[in-house]
Amino acid sequence: PLDSRHAPRTGCAEPYGNMAAPGAAAAALVQYVVLRGDLGRPPLLWPLGAVVAQGCHAALAAAHAHRQHPDTRAYLESGGAMRTVVLEAPDEAALTALSETLKQHSIDHEVWTEQPENVATCLALRPYPKDQVHQHLKKFKLLK
């Protein structure tokens, strides 16, 4: 017998169900998150959890701001197949310069600014096919 965990859902909206762009392959989508590497090193020495939180905030802000875009919908629909790449910007100046480059090329993204410090800590793109955005990010290394 089925318990309530396996009962068919009735009367519930599926927020992202069947909304993917025609032909969009969610597996080909990636969300890039670019964190400042200097946050966890002297002299700043932010705790690891605080740094991770910055990336989470930025990724969620980008997904929310661009939630109506077909690529974002397809990415969110992919569930466990979501692909996220976390890169490192050396400092706030590099993060700001990247944001300007992305704006110039009409690449949707969000910069997370921590308050009350008013410090830009992270940037996240909405989900994109890798080949559409990789060229603007290739100078950044994976966060370590």
Coordinates of C-alpha atoms in Angstrom, one line a residue:
P1 CA 0.0 0.0 0.0
L2 CA 1.1 3.5 -0.7
D3 CA 1.6 5.9 2.1
S4 CA 1.1 9.7 1.9
R5 CA 4.7 10.2 0.6
H6 CA 3.8 8.2 -2.5
A7 CA 0.2 9.4 -3.0
P8 CA -0.4 11.3 -6.2
R9 CA -0.4 15.1 -5.8
T10 CA -3.6 16.8 -6.4
G11 CA -4.5 20.4 -6.4
C12 CA -0.8 21.5 -6.2
A13 CA 0.7 23.7 -8.8
E14 CA 4.0 22.5 -10.2
P15 CA 6.0 25.8 -10.2
Y16 CA 8.5 24.9 -13.0
G17 CA 6.8 21.9 -14.6
N18 CA 6.9 21.6 -18.4
M19 CA 8.0 25.2 -18.9
A20 CA 11.4 24.6 -20.4
A21 CA 12.2 26.3 -23.6
P22 CA 11.6 24.0 -26.6
G23 CA 14.7 22.0 -27.2
A24 CA 16.4 23.3 -24.1
A25 CA 18.5 20.6 -22.6
A26 CA 18.7 21.3 -18.8
A27 CA 21.9 19.2 -18.7
A28 CA 23.6 21.7 -20.9
L29 CA 22.8 24.6 -18.6
V30 CA 25.1 25.8 -15.9
Q31 CA 24.9 28.5 -13.2
Y32 CA 28.2 30.3 -12.6
V33 CA 28.8 31.7 -9.2
V34 CA 31.9 33.9 -8.7
L35 CA 33.0 34.4 -5.1
R36 CA 35.7 36.7 -3.8
G37 CA 38.6 34.6 -2.8
D38 CA 40.0 37.3 -0.5
L39 CA 37.1 37.0 1.9
G40 CA 38.5 33.9 3.5
R41 CA 42.1 35.0 3.6
P42 CA 44.0 37.5 5.8
P43 CA 43.3 40.3 6.6
L44 CA 39.5 39.6 6.1
L45 CA 39.4 36.0 7.3
W46 CA 35.6 35.5 7.0
P47 CA 34.4 32.2 8.4
L48 CA 33.9 29.5 5.7
G49 CA 30.1 29.4 6.4
A50 CA 29.8 33.2 5.9
V51 CA 31.6 32.9 2.5
V52 CA 29.5 29.9 1.4
A53 CA 26.4 32.0 2.4
Q54 CA 27.4 34.7 0.0
G55 CA 27.5 32.3 -2.9
C56 CA 24.1 30.9 -1.8
H57 CA 22.6 34.4 -1.6
A58 CA 23.9 35.4 -5.0
A59 CA 22.8 32.2 -6.7
L60 CA 19.3 32.4 -5.3
A61 CA 19.1 36.1 -6.2
A62 CA 20.0 35.4 -9.8
A63 CA 17.6 32.5 -10.1
H64 CA 14.8 34.6 -8.5
A65 CA 15.4 37.7 -10.6
H66 CA 15.4 35.7 -13.8
R67 CA 12.9 33.0 -12.8
Q68 CA 10.7 33.6 -15.8
H69 CA 13.5 33.0 -18.3
P70 CA 13.1 29.6 -20.0
D71 CA 16.7 28.6 -19.2
T72 CA 16.2 29.3 -15.5
R73 CA 13.0 27.3 -15.5
A74 CA 14.6 24.4 -17.2
Y75 CA 17.6 24.5 -14.8
L76 CA 15.3 24.5 -11.8
E77 CA 13.2 21.7 -13.3
S78 CA 16.4 19.6 -13.6
G79 CA 16.5 19.0 -9.9
G80 CA 19.5 16.9 -9.0
A81 CA 21.0 17.4 -12.4
M82 CA 21.7 21.1 -11.7
R83 CA 25.2 22.1 -12.6
T84 CA 26.8 24.9 -10.7
V85 CA 30.4 26.1 -11.2
V86 CA 31.9 28.2 -8.4
L87 CA 34.8 30.4 -9.5
E88 CA 37.1 32.8 -7.6
A89 CA 37.6 36.5 -8.2
P90 CA 40.7 37.7 -6.4
D91 CA 39.0 40.8 -4.8
E92 CA 36.2 43.2 -5.0
A93 CA 37.7 45.2 -7.9
A94 CA 37.9 42.0 -10.1
L95 CA 34.3 41.2 -9.2
T96 CA 33.1 44.7 -10.1
A97 CA 35.1 44.6 -13.4
L98 CA 33.5 41.2 -14.3
S99 CA 30.0 42.7 -13.6
E100 CA 30.7 45.5 -16.0
T101 CA 31.9 43.2 -18.7
L102 CA 28.8 41.0 -18.2
K103 CA 26.6 44.1 -18.5
Q104 CA 28.3 45.2 -21.7
H105 CA 27.5 41.8 -23.2
S106 CA 23.9 41.7 -21.9
I107 CA 24.6 38.7 -19.6
D108 CA 22.0 38.4 -16.9
H109 CA 23.6 38.3 -13.5
E110 CA 23.2 39.6 -9.9
V111 CA 25.9 41.0 -7.6
W112 CA 25.4 40.2 -3.9
T113 CA 26.3 43.1 -1.7
E114 CA 26.5 42.2 2.0
Q115 CA 24.8 44.7 4.3
P116 CA 25.4 46.7 6.4
E117 CA 29.0 46.6 5.2
N118 CA 27.9 47.5 1.7
V119 CA 30.6 45.2 0.3
A120 CA 30.2 43.3 -3.0
T121 CA 31.0 39.7 -2.1
C122 CA 29.7 37.5 -4.9
L123 CA 28.2 37.5 -8.4
A124 CA 26.0 34.8 -9.9
L125 CA 24.7 34.5 -13.5
R126 CA 21.3 33.1 -14.2
P127 CA 21.6 29.6 -15.7
Y128 CA 23.0 29.7 -19.2
P129 CA 24.3 27.3 -21.8
K130 CA 28.0 27.1 -21.1
D131 CA 29.0 28.2 -24.6
Q132 CA 27.1 31.5 -24.3
V133 CA 29.0 32.8 -21.3
H134 CA 32.2 30.8 -20.7
Q135 CA 34.3 33.2 -22.7
H136 CA 33.7 35.9 -20.2
L137 CA 34.6 33.7 -17.2
K138 CA 37.6 31.7 -18.5
K139 CA 40.2 33.9 -16.7
F140 CA 38.7 32.9 -13.3
K141 CA 39.8 29.7 -11.7
L142 CA 37.7 27.3 -9.7
L143 CA 37.3 28.4 -6.1
K144 CA 39.6 26.5 -3.7

